[in-house]
Amino acid sequence: MDLDAISDIARHGAVARGMQSCVIVCGLHRSGTSAVTRLINLLGADVADDLLPATVDNSRGYWESRIVIAIHKRLLKSVAGSHDDPFDPAPLPPG
């Protein structure tokens, strides 16, 4: 999906057409996901209401949902990984 399509959804709303849309921004640690999420928000899309707050390292905030981060950490932990070592060679559990 390109920026024009995202902007169109944000301006006119998929809900107005009887649909709902969800944009999920995924990426590795320090890959610009907060910046992309903020850009999508500036185009008019709503974002989660549980965003990480600003810190000394990032005075504008992180634009990342606390709930999604918690799910991500649990997922990585379940396969013996972590956010700072997502490529741990531990095998995936069966099934």
Short mmCIF file of N, CA and C in Angstrom, two decimals:
data_model
loop_
_atom_site.label_atom_id
_atom_site.label_comp_id
_atom_site.label_asym_id
_atom_site.label_seq_id
_atom_site.Cartn_x
_atom_site.Cartn_y
_atom_site.Cartn_z
N MET A 1 0.85 -1.16 0.00
CA MET A 1 0.00 0.00 0.00
C MET A 1 0.90 1.23 0.00
N ASP A 2 0.66 2.18 -0.90
CA ASP A 2 1.48 3.38 -0.97
C ASP A 2 0.87 4.50 -0.12
N LEU A 3 1.61 5.61 0.02
CA LEU A 3 1.16 6.70 0.88
C LEU A 3 -0.15 7.33 0.37
N ASP A 4 -0.34 7.38 -0.95
CA ASP A 4 -1.59 7.94 -1.47
C ASP A 4 -2.78 7.10 -1.02
N ALA A 5 -2.64 5.79 -1.05
CA ALA A 5 -3.73 4.91 -0.62
C ALA A 5 -4.02 5.08 0.87
N ILE A 6 -2.95 5.17 1.67
CA ILE A 6 -3.12 5.36 3.12
C ILE A 6 -3.79 6.71 3.38
N SER A 7 -3.34 7.74 2.68
CA SER A 7 -3.92 9.07 2.84
C SER A 7 -5.40 9.08 2.45
N ASP A 8 -5.74 8.37 1.38
CA ASP A 8 -7.14 8.29 0.93
C ASP A 8 -8.01 7.63 1.99
N ILE A 9 -7.52 6.54 2.56
CA ILE A 9 -8.26 5.85 3.62
C ILE A 9 -8.42 6.77 4.82
N ALA A 10 -7.34 7.48 5.17
CA ALA A 10 -7.39 8.36 6.33
C ALA A 10 -8.36 9.52 6.11
N ARG A 11 -8.38 10.10 4.91
CA ARG A 11 -9.25 11.26 4.63
C ARG A 11 -10.71 10.86 4.48
N HIS A 12 -10.97 9.81 3.75
CA HIS A 12 -12.34 9.46 3.42
C HIS A 12 -12.90 8.36 4.31
N GLY A 13 -12.02 7.61 4.91
CA GLY A 13 -12.43 6.58 5.86
C GLY A 13 -13.05 5.37 5.22
N ALA A 14 -12.45 4.21 5.46
CA ALA A 14 -13.01 2.97 4.96
C ALA A 14 -14.36 2.70 5.61
N VAL A 15 -14.58 3.21 6.82
CA VAL A 15 -15.84 2.99 7.52
C VAL A 15 -16.99 3.61 6.73
N ALA A 16 -16.74 4.75 6.08
CA ALA A 16 -17.79 5.40 5.29
C ALA A 16 -18.23 4.52 4.13
N ARG A 17 -17.36 3.62 3.71
CA ARG A 17 -17.70 2.69 2.64
C ARG A 17 -18.19 1.36 3.19
N GLY A 18 -18.47 1.31 4.49
CA GLY A 18 -18.98 0.10 5.10
C GLY A 18 -17.89 -0.91 5.44
N MET A 19 -16.64 -0.47 5.48
CA MET A 19 -15.52 -1.37 5.80
C MET A 19 -14.71 -0.73 6.92
N GLN A 20 -13.92 -1.54 7.56
CA GLN A 20 -12.95 -1.04 8.52
C GLN A 20 -11.58 -1.44 8.03
N SER A 21 -10.62 -0.59 8.26
CA SER A 21 -9.24 -0.87 7.85
C SER A 21 -8.33 -0.82 9.06
N CYS A 22 -7.28 -1.56 8.99
CA CYS A 22 -6.28 -1.56 10.04
C CYS A 22 -4.91 -1.51 9.35
N VAL A 23 -4.09 -0.57 9.76
CA VAL A 23 -2.74 -0.47 9.24
C VAL A 23 -1.81 -0.91 10.35
N ILE A 24 -1.01 -1.91 10.09
CA ILE A 24 -0.05 -2.40 11.08
C ILE A 24 1.35 -2.09 10.57
N VAL A 25 2.12 -1.38 11.38
CA VAL A 25 3.49 -1.04 11.03
C VAL A 25 4.41 -2.01 11.76
N CYS A 26 5.16 -2.78 11.00
CA CYS A 26 6.07 -3.77 11.58
C CYS A 26 7.50 -3.46 11.15
N GLY A 27 8.43 -3.75 12.00
CA GLY A 27 9.83 -3.56 11.65
C GLY A 27 10.73 -3.96 12.79
N LEU A 28 11.97 -4.10 12.49
CA LEU A 28 12.97 -4.45 13.49
C LEU A 28 13.25 -3.26 14.40
N HIS A 29 13.87 -3.53 15.52
CA HIS A 29 14.27 -2.51 16.49
C HIS A 29 15.10 -1.44 15.79
N ARG A 30 14.78 -0.18 16.03
CA ARG A 30 15.50 0.98 15.47
C ARG A 30 15.41 1.07 13.95
N SER A 31 14.26 0.66 13.39
CA SER A 31 14.12 0.67 11.93
C SER A 31 13.18 1.77 11.42
N GLY A 32 12.69 2.64 12.30
CA GLY A 32 11.86 3.75 11.87
C GLY A 32 10.37 3.52 11.98
N THR A 33 9.95 2.50 12.72
CA THR A 33 8.52 2.21 12.82
C THR A 33 7.75 3.33 13.51
N SER A 34 8.34 3.97 14.51
CA SER A 34 7.66 5.08 15.17
C SER A 34 7.45 6.24 14.19
N ALA A 35 8.46 6.54 13.40
CA ALA A 35 8.35 7.64 12.42
C ALA A 35 7.27 7.33 11.39
N VAL A 36 7.22 6.09 10.92
CA VAL A 36 6.20 5.71 9.93
C VAL A 36 4.81 5.78 10.55
N THR A 37 4.67 5.31 11.79
CA THR A 37 3.38 5.37 12.46
C THR A 37 2.93 6.81 12.64
N ARG A 38 3.85 7.68 13.02
CA ARG A 38 3.50 9.10 13.17
C ARG A 38 3.08 9.70 11.82
N LEU A 39 3.78 9.34 10.76
CA LEU A 39 3.43 9.84 9.42
C LEU A 39 2.01 9.41 9.05
N ILE A 40 1.70 8.16 9.29
CA ILE A 40 0.34 7.66 9.00
C ILE A 40 -0.68 8.43 9.84
N ASN A 41 -0.34 8.71 11.10
CA ASN A 41 -1.22 9.50 11.96
C ASN A 41 -1.40 10.91 11.41
N LEU A 42 -0.34 11.53 10.94
CA LEU A 42 -0.43 12.87 10.36
C LEU A 42 -1.29 12.89 9.10
N LEU A 43 -1.36 11.75 8.41
CA LEU A 43 -2.22 11.65 7.23
C LEU A 43 -3.69 11.51 7.61
N GLY A 44 -3.96 11.33 8.91
CA GLY A 44 -5.34 11.31 9.37
C GLY A 44 -5.81 10.03 10.01
N ALA A 45 -5.01 9.00 10.04
CA ALA A 45 -5.43 7.73 10.64
C ALA A 45 -5.32 7.80 12.15
N ASP A 46 -6.27 7.18 12.83
CA ASP A 46 -6.19 7.07 14.29
C ASP A 46 -5.09 6.09 14.66
N VAL A 47 -4.51 6.29 15.82
CA VAL A 47 -3.51 5.36 16.33
C VAL A 47 -3.95 4.89 17.71
N ALA A 48 -3.27 3.91 18.22
CA ALA A 48 -3.60 3.34 19.54
C ALA A 48 -3.57 4.44 20.60
N ASP A 49 -4.35 4.26 21.64
CA ASP A 49 -4.37 5.25 22.72
C ASP A 49 -3.48 4.87 23.90
N ASP A 50 -2.67 3.84 23.71
CA ASP A 50 -1.76 3.40 24.78
C ASP A 50 -0.30 3.50 24.34
N LEU A 51 0.04 4.59 23.67
CA LEU A 51 1.39 4.75 23.12
C LEU A 51 2.42 4.94 24.23
N LEU A 52 3.64 4.50 23.94
CA LEU A 52 4.73 4.73 24.88
C LEU A 52 4.96 6.23 25.01
N PRO A 53 5.19 6.71 26.22
CA PRO A 53 5.38 8.15 26.42
C PRO A 53 6.78 8.60 25.99
N ALA A 54 6.93 9.90 25.91
CA ALA A 54 8.24 10.48 25.59
C ALA A 54 9.23 10.19 26.72
N THR A 55 10.49 10.12 26.36
CA THR A 55 11.56 9.92 27.34
C THR A 55 12.69 10.89 27.02
N VAL A 56 13.73 10.85 27.81
CA VAL A 56 14.90 11.69 27.56
C VAL A 56 15.50 11.34 26.19
N ASP A 57 15.47 10.06 25.81
CA ASP A 57 16.04 9.62 24.53
C ASP A 57 15.17 10.00 23.34
N ASN A 58 13.87 10.20 23.56
CA ASN A 58 12.96 10.52 22.47
C ASN A 58 11.88 11.44 23.01
N SER A 59 12.11 12.74 22.89
CA SER A 59 11.23 13.74 23.51
C SER A 59 9.85 13.82 22.86
N ARG A 60 9.69 13.25 21.67
CA ARG A 60 8.40 13.29 20.99
C ARG A 60 7.58 12.01 21.18
N GLY A 61 8.11 11.07 21.88
CA GLY A 61 7.39 9.82 22.11
C GLY A 61 7.72 8.79 21.05
N TYR A 62 7.25 7.59 21.27
CA TYR A 62 7.64 6.46 20.42
C TYR A 62 6.59 6.00 19.43
N TRP A 63 5.33 6.40 19.58
CA TRP A 63 4.28 6.03 18.63
C TRP A 63 4.14 4.52 18.50
N GLU A 64 4.35 3.82 19.61
CA GLU A 64 4.23 2.36 19.64
C GLU A 64 3.29 1.97 20.77
N SER A 65 2.39 1.06 20.50
CA SER A 65 1.39 0.60 21.46
C SER A 65 2.03 -0.29 22.52
N ARG A 66 1.72 0.01 23.78
CA ARG A 66 2.24 -0.82 24.88
C ARG A 66 1.71 -2.25 24.78
N ILE A 67 0.45 -2.40 24.39
CA ILE A 67 -0.14 -3.73 24.28
C ILE A 67 0.56 -4.55 23.19
N VAL A 68 0.79 -3.94 22.04
CA VAL A 68 1.46 -4.65 20.94
C VAL A 68 2.89 -5.02 21.34
N ILE A 69 3.58 -4.13 22.03
CA ILE A 69 4.93 -4.43 22.49
C ILE A 69 4.91 -5.61 23.46
N ALA A 70 3.94 -5.65 24.37
CA ALA A 70 3.84 -6.76 25.32
C ALA A 70 3.60 -8.08 24.59
N ILE A 71 2.72 -8.07 23.59
CA ILE A 71 2.46 -9.28 22.81
C ILE A 71 3.73 -9.71 22.08
N HIS A 72 4.43 -8.75 21.51
CA HIS A 72 5.66 -9.04 20.78
C HIS A 72 6.70 -9.67 21.71
N LYS A 73 6.86 -9.11 22.90
CA LYS A 73 7.83 -9.66 23.86
C LYS A 73 7.46 -11.09 24.26
N ARG A 74 6.15 -11.34 24.48
CA ARG A 74 5.73 -12.71 24.82
C ARG A 74 6.00 -13.68 23.69
N LEU A 75 5.73 -13.24 22.47
CA LEU A 75 5.99 -14.08 21.30
C LEU A 75 7.48 -14.42 21.20
N LEU A 76 8.33 -13.41 21.30
CA LEU A 76 9.77 -13.66 21.22
C LEU A 76 10.25 -14.55 22.37
N LYS A 77 9.72 -14.30 23.58
CA LYS A 77 10.11 -15.12 24.73
C LYS A 77 9.71 -16.58 24.54
N SER A 78 8.57 -16.81 23.88
CA SER A 78 8.09 -18.18 23.68
C SER A 78 9.00 -18.98 22.75
N VAL A 79 9.82 -18.29 21.97
CA VAL A 79 10.77 -18.98 21.09
C VAL A 79 12.21 -18.65 21.50
N ALA A 80 12.39 -18.30 22.79
CA ALA A 80 13.69 -18.01 23.38
C ALA A 80 14.41 -16.87 22.68
N GLY A 81 13.67 -15.85 22.27
CA GLY A 81 14.26 -14.67 21.64
C GLY A 81 14.01 -13.44 22.48
N SER A 82 14.49 -12.30 22.01
CA SER A 82 14.26 -11.02 22.68
C SER A 82 14.34 -9.91 21.64
N HIS A 83 13.91 -8.70 22.03
CA HIS A 83 13.90 -7.60 21.07
C HIS A 83 15.30 -7.22 20.60
N ASP A 84 16.31 -7.47 21.43
CA ASP A 84 17.66 -7.12 21.01
C ASP A 84 18.42 -8.29 20.39
N ASP A 85 17.77 -9.44 20.28
CA ASP A 85 18.35 -10.60 19.60
C ASP A 85 17.24 -11.40 18.93
N PRO A 86 16.55 -10.78 17.93
CA PRO A 86 15.40 -11.46 17.32
C PRO A 86 15.78 -12.67 16.46
N PHE A 87 17.06 -12.85 16.19
CA PHE A 87 17.46 -13.95 15.32
C PHE A 87 18.13 -15.07 16.09
N ASP A 88 17.75 -15.22 17.34
CA ASP A 88 18.25 -16.32 18.15
C ASP A 88 17.96 -17.61 17.41
N PRO A 89 18.96 -18.50 17.28
CA PRO A 89 18.75 -19.71 16.49
C PRO A 89 17.93 -20.79 17.17
N ALA A 90 17.27 -20.49 18.27
CA ALA A 90 16.45 -21.49 18.94
C ALA A 90 15.35 -21.98 17.98
N PRO A 91 15.12 -23.29 17.96
CA PRO A 91 14.08 -23.81 17.04
C PRO A 91 12.68 -23.40 17.50
N LEU A 92 11.79 -23.27 16.55
CA LEU A 92 10.40 -22.98 16.87
C LEU A 92 9.76 -24.21 17.47
N PRO A 93 8.80 -24.04 18.39
CA PRO A 93 8.13 -25.19 18.96
C PRO A 93 7.28 -25.90 17.89
N PRO A 94 7.06 -27.19 18.05
CA PRO A 94 6.26 -27.92 17.06
C PRO A 94 4.83 -27.38 16.99
N GLY A 95 4.25 -27.46 15.79
CA GLY A 95 2.86 -27.08 15.59
C GLY A 95 2.70 -25.66 15.33
#
